[in-house]
Coordinates of C-alpha atoms and ligand atoms in Angstrom, one line a residue:
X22 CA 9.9 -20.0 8.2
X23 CA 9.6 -20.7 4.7
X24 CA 11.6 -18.8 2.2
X25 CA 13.6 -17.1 4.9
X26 CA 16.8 -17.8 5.1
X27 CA 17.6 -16.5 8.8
X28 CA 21.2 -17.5 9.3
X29 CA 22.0 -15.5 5.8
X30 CA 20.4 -12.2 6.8
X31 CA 22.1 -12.5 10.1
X32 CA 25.5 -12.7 8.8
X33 CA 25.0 -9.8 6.2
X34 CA 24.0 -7.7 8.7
X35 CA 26.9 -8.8 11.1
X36 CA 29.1 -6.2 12.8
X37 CA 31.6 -7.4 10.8
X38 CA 30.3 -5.6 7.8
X39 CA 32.2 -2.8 7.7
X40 CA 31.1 0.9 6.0
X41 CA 32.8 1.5 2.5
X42 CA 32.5 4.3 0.6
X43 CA 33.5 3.0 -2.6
X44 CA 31.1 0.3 -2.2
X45 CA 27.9 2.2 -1.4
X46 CA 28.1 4.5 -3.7
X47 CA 28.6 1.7 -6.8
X48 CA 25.3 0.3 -5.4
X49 CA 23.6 3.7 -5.5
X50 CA 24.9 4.1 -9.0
X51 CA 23.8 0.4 -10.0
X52 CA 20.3 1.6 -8.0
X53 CA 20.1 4.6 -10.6
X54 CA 20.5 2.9 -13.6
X55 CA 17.3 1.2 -12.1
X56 CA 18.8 -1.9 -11.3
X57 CA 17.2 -4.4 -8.7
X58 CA 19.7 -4.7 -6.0
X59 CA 20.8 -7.9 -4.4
X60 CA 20.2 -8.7 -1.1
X61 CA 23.9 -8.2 -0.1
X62 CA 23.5 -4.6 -1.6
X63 CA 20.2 -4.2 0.0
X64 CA 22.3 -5.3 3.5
X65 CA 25.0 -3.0 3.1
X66 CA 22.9 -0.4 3.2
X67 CA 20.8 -1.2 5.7
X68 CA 24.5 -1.0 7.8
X69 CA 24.7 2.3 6.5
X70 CA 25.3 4.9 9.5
X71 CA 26.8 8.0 8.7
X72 CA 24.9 11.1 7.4
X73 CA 26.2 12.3 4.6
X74 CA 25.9 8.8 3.2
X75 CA 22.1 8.1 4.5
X76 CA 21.4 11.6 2.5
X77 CA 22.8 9.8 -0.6
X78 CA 20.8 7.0 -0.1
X79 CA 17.7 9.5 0.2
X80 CA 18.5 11.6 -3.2
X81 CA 19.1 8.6 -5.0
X82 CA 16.0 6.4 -3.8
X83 CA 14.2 10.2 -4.6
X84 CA 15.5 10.0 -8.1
X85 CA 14.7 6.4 -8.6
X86 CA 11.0 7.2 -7.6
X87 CA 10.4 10.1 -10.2
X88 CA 12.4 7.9 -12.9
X89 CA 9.3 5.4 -12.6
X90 CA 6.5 6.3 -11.2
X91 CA 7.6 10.4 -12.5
X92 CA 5.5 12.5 -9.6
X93 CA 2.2 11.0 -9.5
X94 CA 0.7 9.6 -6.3
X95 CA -2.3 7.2 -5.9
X96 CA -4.6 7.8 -3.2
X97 CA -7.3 4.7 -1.3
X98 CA -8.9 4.9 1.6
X99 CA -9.4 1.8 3.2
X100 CA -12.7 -0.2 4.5
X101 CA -13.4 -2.2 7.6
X102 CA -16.3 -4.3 7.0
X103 CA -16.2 -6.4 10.6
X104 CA -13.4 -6.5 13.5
X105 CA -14.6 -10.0 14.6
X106 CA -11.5 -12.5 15.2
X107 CA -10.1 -15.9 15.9
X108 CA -6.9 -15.0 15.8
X109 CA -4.8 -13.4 19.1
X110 CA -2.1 -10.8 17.4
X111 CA -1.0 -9.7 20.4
X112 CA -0.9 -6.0 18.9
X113 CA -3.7 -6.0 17.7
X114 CA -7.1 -5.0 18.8
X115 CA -9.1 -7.1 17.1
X116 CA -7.9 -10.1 18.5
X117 CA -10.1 -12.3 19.8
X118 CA -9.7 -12.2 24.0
X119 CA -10.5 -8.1 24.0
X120 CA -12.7 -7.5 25.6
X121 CA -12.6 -3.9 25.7
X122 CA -13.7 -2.9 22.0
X123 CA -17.4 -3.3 20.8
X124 CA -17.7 -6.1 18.0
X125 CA -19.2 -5.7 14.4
X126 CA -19.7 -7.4 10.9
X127 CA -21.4 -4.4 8.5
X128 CA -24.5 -5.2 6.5
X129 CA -24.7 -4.9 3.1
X130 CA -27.0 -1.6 3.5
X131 CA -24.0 -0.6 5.8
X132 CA -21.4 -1.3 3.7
X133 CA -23.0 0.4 0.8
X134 CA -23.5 3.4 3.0
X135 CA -20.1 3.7 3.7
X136 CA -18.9 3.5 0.7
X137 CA -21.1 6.3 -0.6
X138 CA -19.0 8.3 2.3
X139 CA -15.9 7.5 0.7
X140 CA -17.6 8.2 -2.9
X141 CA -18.9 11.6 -2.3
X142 CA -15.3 13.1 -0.7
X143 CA -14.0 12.0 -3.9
X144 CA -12.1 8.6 -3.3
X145 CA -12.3 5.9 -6.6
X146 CA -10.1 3.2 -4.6
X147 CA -10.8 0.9 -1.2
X148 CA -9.1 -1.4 0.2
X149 CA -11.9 -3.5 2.2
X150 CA -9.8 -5.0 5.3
X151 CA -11.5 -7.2 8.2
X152 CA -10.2 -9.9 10.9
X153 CA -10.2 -13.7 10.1
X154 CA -13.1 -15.5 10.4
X155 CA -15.8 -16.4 13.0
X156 CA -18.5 -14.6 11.2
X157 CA -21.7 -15.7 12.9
X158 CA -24.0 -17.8 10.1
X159 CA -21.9 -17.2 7.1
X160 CA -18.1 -18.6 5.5
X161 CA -15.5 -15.9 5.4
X162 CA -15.4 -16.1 1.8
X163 CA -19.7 -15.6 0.9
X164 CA -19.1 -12.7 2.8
X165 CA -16.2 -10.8 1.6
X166 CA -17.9 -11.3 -2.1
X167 CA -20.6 -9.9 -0.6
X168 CA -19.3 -7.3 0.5
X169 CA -17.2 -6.7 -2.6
X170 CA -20.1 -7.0 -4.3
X171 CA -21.8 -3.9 -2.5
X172 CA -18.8 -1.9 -2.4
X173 CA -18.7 -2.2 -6.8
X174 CA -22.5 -1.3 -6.5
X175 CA -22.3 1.7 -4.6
X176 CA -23.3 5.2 -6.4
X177 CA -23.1 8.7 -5.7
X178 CA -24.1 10.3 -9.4
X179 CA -21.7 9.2 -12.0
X180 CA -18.9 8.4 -9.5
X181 CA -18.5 4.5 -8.2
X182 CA -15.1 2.5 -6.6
X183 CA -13.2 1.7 -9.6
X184 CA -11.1 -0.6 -7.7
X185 CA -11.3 -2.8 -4.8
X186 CA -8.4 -4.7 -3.3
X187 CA -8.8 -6.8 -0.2
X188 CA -6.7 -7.2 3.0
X189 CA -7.8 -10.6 4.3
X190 CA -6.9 -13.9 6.1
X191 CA -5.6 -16.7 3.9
X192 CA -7.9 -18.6 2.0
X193 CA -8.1 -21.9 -0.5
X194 CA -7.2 -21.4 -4.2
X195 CA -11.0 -21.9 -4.8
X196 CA -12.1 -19.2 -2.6
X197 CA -9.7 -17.2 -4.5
X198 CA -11.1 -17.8 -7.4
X199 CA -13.7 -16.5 -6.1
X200 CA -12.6 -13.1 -5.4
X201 CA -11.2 -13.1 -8.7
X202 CA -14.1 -13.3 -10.5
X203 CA -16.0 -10.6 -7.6
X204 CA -12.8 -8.0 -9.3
X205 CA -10.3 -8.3 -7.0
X206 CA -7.5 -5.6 -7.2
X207 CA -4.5 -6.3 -5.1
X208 CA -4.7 -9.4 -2.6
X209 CA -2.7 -8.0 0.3
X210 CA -1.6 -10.3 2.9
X211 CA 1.5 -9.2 5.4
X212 CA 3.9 -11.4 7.5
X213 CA 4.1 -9.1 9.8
X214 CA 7.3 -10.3 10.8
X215 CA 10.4 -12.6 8.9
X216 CA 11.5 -13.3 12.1
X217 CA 10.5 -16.8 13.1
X218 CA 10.9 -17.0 16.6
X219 CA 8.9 -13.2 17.3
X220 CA 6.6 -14.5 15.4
X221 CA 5.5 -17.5 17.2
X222 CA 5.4 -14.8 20.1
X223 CA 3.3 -12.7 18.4
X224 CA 0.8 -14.8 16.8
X225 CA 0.1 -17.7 20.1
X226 CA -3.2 -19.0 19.1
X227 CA -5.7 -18.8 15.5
X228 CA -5.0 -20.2 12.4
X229 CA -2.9 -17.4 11.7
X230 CA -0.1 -18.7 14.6
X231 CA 0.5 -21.1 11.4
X232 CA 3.9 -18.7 9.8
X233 CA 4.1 -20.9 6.2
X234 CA 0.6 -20.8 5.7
X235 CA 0.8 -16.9 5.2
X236 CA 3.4 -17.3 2.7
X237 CA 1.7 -20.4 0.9
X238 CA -1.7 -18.5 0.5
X239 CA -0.1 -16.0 -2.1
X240 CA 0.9 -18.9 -3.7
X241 CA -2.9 -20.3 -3.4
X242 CA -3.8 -16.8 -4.9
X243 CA -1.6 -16.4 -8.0
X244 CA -2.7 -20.1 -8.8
X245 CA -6.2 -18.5 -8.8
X246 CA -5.6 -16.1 -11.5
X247 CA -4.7 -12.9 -8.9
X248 CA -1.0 -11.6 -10.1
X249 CA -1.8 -8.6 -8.2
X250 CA -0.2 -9.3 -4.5
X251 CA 1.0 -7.5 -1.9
X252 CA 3.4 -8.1 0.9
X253 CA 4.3 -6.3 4.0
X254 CA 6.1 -6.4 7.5
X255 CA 4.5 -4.7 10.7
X256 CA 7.4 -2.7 11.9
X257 CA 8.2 -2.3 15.2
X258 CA 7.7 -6.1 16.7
X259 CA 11.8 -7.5 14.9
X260 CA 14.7 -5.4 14.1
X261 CA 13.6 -3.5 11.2
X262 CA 16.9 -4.1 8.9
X263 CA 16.2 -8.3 9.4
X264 CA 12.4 -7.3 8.1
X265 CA 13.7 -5.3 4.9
X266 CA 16.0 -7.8 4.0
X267 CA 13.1 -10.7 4.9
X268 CA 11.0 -8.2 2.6
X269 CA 13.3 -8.6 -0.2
X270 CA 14.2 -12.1 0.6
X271 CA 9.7 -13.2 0.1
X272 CA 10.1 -10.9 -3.2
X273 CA 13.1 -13.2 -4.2
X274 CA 11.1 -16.2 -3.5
X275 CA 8.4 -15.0 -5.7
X276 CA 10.0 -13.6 -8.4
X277 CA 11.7 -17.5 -8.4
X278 CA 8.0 -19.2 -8.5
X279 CA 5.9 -16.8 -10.2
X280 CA 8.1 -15.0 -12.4
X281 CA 6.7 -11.6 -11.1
X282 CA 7.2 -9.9 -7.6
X283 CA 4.9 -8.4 -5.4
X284 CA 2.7 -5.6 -7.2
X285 CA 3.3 -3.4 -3.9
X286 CA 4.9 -3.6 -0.7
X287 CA 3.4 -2.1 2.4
X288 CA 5.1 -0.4 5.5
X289 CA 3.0 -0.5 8.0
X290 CA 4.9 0.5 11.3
X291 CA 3.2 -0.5 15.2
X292 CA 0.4 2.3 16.5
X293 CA -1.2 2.2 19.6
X294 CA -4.4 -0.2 19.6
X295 CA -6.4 -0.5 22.6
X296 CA -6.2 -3.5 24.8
X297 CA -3.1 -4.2 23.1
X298 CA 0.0 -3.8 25.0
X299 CA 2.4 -4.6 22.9
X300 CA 1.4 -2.5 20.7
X301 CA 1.9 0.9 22.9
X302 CA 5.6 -0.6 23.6
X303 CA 6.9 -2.2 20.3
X304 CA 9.8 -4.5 21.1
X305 CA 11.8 -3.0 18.5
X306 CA 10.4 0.5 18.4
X307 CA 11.9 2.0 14.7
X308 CA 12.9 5.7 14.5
X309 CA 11.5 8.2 11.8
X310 CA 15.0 8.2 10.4
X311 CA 15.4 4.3 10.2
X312 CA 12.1 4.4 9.1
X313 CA 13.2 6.5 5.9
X314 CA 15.9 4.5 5.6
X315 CA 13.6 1.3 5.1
X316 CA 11.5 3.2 2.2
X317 CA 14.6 4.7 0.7
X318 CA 16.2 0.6 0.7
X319 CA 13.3 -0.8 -1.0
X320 CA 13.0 1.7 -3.6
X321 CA 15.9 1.3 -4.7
X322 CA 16.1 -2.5 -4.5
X323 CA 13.2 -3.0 -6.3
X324 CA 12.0 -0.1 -8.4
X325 CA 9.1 -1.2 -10.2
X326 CA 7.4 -2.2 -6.7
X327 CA 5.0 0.1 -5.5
X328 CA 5.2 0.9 -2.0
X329 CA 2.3 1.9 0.3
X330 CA 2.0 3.9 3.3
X331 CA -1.0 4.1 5.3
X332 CA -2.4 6.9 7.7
X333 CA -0.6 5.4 10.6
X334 CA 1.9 7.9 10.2
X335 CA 1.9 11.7 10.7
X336 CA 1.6 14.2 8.0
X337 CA 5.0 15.8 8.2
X338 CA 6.3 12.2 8.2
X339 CA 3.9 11.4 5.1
X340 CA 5.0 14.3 3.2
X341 CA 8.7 13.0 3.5
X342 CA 8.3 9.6 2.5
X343 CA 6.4 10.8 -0.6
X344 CA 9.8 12.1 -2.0
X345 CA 11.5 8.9 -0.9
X346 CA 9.7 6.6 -2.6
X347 CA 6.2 5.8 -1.5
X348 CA 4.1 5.7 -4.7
X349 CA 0.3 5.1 -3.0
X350 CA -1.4 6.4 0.3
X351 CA -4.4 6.0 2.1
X352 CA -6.4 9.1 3.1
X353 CA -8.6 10.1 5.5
X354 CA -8.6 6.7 7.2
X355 CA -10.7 5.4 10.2
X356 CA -9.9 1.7 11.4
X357 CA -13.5 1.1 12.5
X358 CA -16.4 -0.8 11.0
X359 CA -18.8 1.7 10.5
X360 CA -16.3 4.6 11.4
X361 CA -17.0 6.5 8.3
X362 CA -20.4 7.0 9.9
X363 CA -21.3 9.8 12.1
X364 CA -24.0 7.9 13.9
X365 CA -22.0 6.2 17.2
X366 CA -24.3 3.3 16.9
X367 CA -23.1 2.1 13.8
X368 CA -19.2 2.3 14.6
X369 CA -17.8 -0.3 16.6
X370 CA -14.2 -0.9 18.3
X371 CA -10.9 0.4 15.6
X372 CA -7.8 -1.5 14.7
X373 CA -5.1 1.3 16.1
X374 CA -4.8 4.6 15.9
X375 CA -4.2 6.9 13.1
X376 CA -1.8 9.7 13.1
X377 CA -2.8 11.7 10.2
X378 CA -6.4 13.5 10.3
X379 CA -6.5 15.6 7.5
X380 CA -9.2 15.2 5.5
X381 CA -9.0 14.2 1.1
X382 CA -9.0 17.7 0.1
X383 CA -6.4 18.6 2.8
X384 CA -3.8 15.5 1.7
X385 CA -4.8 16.9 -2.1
X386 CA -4.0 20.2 -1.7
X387 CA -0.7 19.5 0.2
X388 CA 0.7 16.7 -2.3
X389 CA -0.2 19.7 -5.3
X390 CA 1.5 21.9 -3.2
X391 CA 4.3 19.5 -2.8
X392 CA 4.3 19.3 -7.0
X393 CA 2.7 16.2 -7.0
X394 CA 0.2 14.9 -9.2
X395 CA -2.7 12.7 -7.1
X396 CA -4.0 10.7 -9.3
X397 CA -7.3 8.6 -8.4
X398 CA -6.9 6.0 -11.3
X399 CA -7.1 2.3 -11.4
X400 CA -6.7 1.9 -15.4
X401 CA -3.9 -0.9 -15.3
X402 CA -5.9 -3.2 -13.7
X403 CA -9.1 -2.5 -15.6
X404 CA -7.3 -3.1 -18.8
X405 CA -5.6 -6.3 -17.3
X406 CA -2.5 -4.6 -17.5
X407 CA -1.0 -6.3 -14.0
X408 CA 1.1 -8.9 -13.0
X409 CA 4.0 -9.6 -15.8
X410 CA 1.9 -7.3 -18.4
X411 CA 2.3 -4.6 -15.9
X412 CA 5.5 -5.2 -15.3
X413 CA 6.7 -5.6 -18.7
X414 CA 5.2 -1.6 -19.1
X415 CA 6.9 -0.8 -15.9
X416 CA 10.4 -1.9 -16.3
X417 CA 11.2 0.2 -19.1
X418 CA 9.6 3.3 -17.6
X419 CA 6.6 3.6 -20.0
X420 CA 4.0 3.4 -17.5
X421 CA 5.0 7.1 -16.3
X422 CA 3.7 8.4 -19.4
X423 CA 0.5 6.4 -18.9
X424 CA 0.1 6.9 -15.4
X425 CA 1.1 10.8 -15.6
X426 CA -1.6 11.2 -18.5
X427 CA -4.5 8.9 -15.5
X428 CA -3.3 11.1 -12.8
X429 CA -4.2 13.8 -14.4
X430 CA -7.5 13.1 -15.6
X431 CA -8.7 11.8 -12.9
X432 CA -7.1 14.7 -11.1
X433 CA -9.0 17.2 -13.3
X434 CA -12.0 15.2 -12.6
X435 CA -11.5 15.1 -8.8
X436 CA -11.3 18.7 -8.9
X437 CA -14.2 20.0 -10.6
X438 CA -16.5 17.6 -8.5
X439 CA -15.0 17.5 -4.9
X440 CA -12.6 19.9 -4.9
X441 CA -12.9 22.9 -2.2
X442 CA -12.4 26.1 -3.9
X443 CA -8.2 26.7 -3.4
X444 CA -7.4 23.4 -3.8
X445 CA -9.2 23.7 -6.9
X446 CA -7.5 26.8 -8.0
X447 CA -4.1 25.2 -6.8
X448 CA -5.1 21.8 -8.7
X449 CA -5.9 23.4 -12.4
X450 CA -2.7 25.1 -12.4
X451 CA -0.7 22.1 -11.4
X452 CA -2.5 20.3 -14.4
X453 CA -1.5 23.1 -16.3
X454 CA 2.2 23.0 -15.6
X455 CA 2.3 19.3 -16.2
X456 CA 0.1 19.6 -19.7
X457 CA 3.5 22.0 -21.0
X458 CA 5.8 18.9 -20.3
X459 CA 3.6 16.2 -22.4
X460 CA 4.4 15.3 -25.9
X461 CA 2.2 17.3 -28.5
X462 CA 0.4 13.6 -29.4
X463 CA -0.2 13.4 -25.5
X464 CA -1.2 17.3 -25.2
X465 CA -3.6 16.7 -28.0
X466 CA -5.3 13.1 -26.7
X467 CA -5.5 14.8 -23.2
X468 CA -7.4 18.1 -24.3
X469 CA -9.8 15.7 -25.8
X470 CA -9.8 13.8 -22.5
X471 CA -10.4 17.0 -20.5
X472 CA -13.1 18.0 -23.3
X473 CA -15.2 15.2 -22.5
X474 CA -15.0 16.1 -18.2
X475 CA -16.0 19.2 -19.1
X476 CA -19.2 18.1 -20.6
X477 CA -20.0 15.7 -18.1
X478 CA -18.0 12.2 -19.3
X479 CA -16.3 10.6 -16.5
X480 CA -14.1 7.5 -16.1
X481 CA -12.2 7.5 -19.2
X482 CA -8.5 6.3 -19.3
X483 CA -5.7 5.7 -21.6
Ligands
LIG3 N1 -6.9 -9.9 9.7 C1 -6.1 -10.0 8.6 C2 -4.7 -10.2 8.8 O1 -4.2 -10.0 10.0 O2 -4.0 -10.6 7.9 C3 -6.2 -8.9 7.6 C4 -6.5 -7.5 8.1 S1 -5.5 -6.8 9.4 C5 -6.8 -6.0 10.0 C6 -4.4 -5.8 8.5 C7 -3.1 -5.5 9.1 O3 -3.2 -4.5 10.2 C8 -2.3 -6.6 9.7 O4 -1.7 -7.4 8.7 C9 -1.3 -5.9 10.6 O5 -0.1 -5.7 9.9 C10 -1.9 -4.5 10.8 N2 -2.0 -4.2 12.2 C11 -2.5 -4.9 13.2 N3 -2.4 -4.3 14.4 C12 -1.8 -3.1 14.1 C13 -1.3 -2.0 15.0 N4 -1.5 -2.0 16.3 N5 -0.7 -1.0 14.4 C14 -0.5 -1.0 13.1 N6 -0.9 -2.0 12.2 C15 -1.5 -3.0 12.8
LIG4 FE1 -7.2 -10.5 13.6 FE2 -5.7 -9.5 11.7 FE3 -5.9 -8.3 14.0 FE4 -4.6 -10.5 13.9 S1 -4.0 -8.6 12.8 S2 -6.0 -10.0 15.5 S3 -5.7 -11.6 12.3 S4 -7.5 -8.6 12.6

């Protein structure tokens, strides 16, 4: 596989690599001074074993996290717009030989309907996801930007998806373009897995059993114009220390070609899908701990990254990570085209299935209880501030004051629309504690932000 240099991760990760204190805790301290770490560092901790030392590796990816991204977190939902398939992921339900889910490609009214869902619980960001082509009477590409396109129209009252990003098959540098122009967010595209050989096993027949053409369509992207891309692995199907460190080997590569690395990185671990067997009995099933382990790593080797987790895991789980390093989460998630719908006849066959139910207000009220901020904004990318711009603001930690000033706007405007009535009371006084810790210049511009809420102005952003 392109990029991956298989023989290299092996032999970091070799038994012979034995556990030194002195070592690890001089890459910790290199992680705190907000260092990217090598992928030799990366590896040694990965070999990392012994409690005392993961808990070091926890506090310190913990304190990397708030030294960014300070304590906001940004919350999507994502949106299935058609599980029809030509690929066979052998995890997956969607693929194309199951015969056991029911088949479905949204119409525009549909589409717009859901998203009006989304819109009135309070959520401001989708991801629109679907499965790889054979979309009866129409290219893959004409209908993604139409559905983009109805997404970005969608109302309820003042409130409309301020960003959408897309999780979708590869495409040509002129169909990116495309979604470019339609206001792409984030073009997400995972390898599932680094691991050449599993995934040749994984991935037996579609255009997707083609490994390199996954990693040459970001390429094909960030030609387009999108500098917004993110990577992932699918854990659960290869060992998950060769994933991290084939993670951190793609960011290399990119950071090599484009100058930039991925905007976010996503952690998706293996859930049950039906007709999927694989998928109930991962080859490499992960533990919560090693799972931890993985988020804590990739904090701290590259801490400007965001990293997203999606409702695939539990909430107790959830609510750990958040403190490890995850800086965006979906909520209240279903995997099914039309699933946002209560009407059975519009929702056809899910992806897999998720392990946290709890509905916006509930993961609200939990991540203010936690003493975080959840912040519904999408301002970077609406004033072009991604790709290198974005991380030139990142890298030196000013984007926290930005973001904390977003989150909380949009936080104060979440609340006194959607908000039930304690996570309301529970949401102004979190917004009040974080007001005491701004500048006077950012105390002052803020009261003038939350000025305008109050008599009705929404959407504004610094
Ligand atoms: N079909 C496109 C593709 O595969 O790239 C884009 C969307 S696909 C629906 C999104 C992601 O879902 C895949 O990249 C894969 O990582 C993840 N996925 C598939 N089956 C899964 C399962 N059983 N559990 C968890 N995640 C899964
Ligand atoms: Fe299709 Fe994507 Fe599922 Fe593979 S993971 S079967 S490409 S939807």
């Amino acid at each position: 596989m392109k990029y991956i240099n298989a023989e290299k991760i092996n032999n970091l990760l070799s038994a012979g690599n034995k556990f030194d204190a002195f070592k690890i805790d001089a890459i910790l301290n290199k992680a705190k001074r907000l260092e990217r770490l090598a992928l030799d560092e990366a590896a040694a901790l990965l070999l990392v074993q012994e409690p005392e030392y993961l808990e070091k590796i926890f506090a310190a990816a913990s304190f990397v996290k708030d030294a960014i991204y300070g304590r906001r977190v940004v919350l999507f939902a994502p949106l299935y717009i058609s599980n029809l398939c030509a690929n066979r992921c052998l995890y997956c339900a969607f693929k194309v030989d199951n015969v056991l889910i029911k088949r479905k490609s949204l119409t525009d009214l549909e589409i717009k309907a859901q998203t009006q869902w989304l819109l009135a619980r309070g959520h401001k960001r989708i991801l629109m996801v679907c499965g790889e082509g054979a979309l009866p009477g129409k290219s893959n590409i004409d209908y993604y930007l139409q559905s983009m396109k109805c997404i970005y129209q969608a109302a309820v009252g003042k409130n409309k998806i301020k960003r959408v990003n897309v999780n979708c098959a590869p495409l040509e540098v002129s169909e990116f373009k495309k979604l470019k122009n339609a206001g792409i967010g984030t073009f997400q595209i995972f390898q599932e897995t680094y691991h050449e050989a599993t995934y040749r096993v994984m991935h037996p027949a579609g255009p997707k059993s083609d490994p390199d053409n996954r990693l040459d369509a970001l390429e094909r992207a960030f030609v387009a114009g999108i500098d917004d891309l993110g990577i992932g692995a699918l854990f659960g199907l290869y060992d998950y220390r060769f994933e991290t460190l084939g993670l951190l080997s793609h960011v290399e590569e990119m950071e090599k070609k484009f100058k930039i690395g991925p905007h976010t990185i996503s952690v998706p671990r293996l859930e049950p899908a039906v007709g999927a067997e694989i998928s109930i009995n991962p080859p490499d099933k992960i533990s919560d701990t090693e799972f931890k382990k993985v988020v804590a790593i990739l904090r701290l080797a590259v801490p400007y990254t965001g990293i997203i987790l999606s409702t695939r895991e539990n909430s107790d789980l959830r609510d750990t990570l958040l403190g490890l390093g995850i800086s965006q989460i979906s909520a209240e998630s279903n995997t099914s085209p039309g699933g946002y719908s209560s009407d059975q006849q519009t929702q056809a066959g899910g992806q897999f299935s998720v392990g946290d139910h709890r509905s916006l207000d509930e993961i609200v009220a939990t991540l203010i209880e936690h003493d975080y901020i959840p912040s519904f904004c999408a301002a970077c990318y609406r004033k072009s501030r991604t790709g290198e711009s974005f991380m030139q603001l990142a890298r030196p930690g000013t984007i926290k004051g930005k973001c904390s000033m977003n989150a909380l706007i949009t936080l104060q405007e979440y609340l006194d629309d959607f908000a039930l009535p304690l996570t309301k009371s529970k949401g102004y006084a979190l917004i009040e504690r974080y007001f005491k810790q701004l500048t006077l210049v950012e105390q002052k511009s803020l009261q003038i932000f939350f000025k305008h809420i109050g008599s009705g102005v929404r959407d504004e952003y610094v």
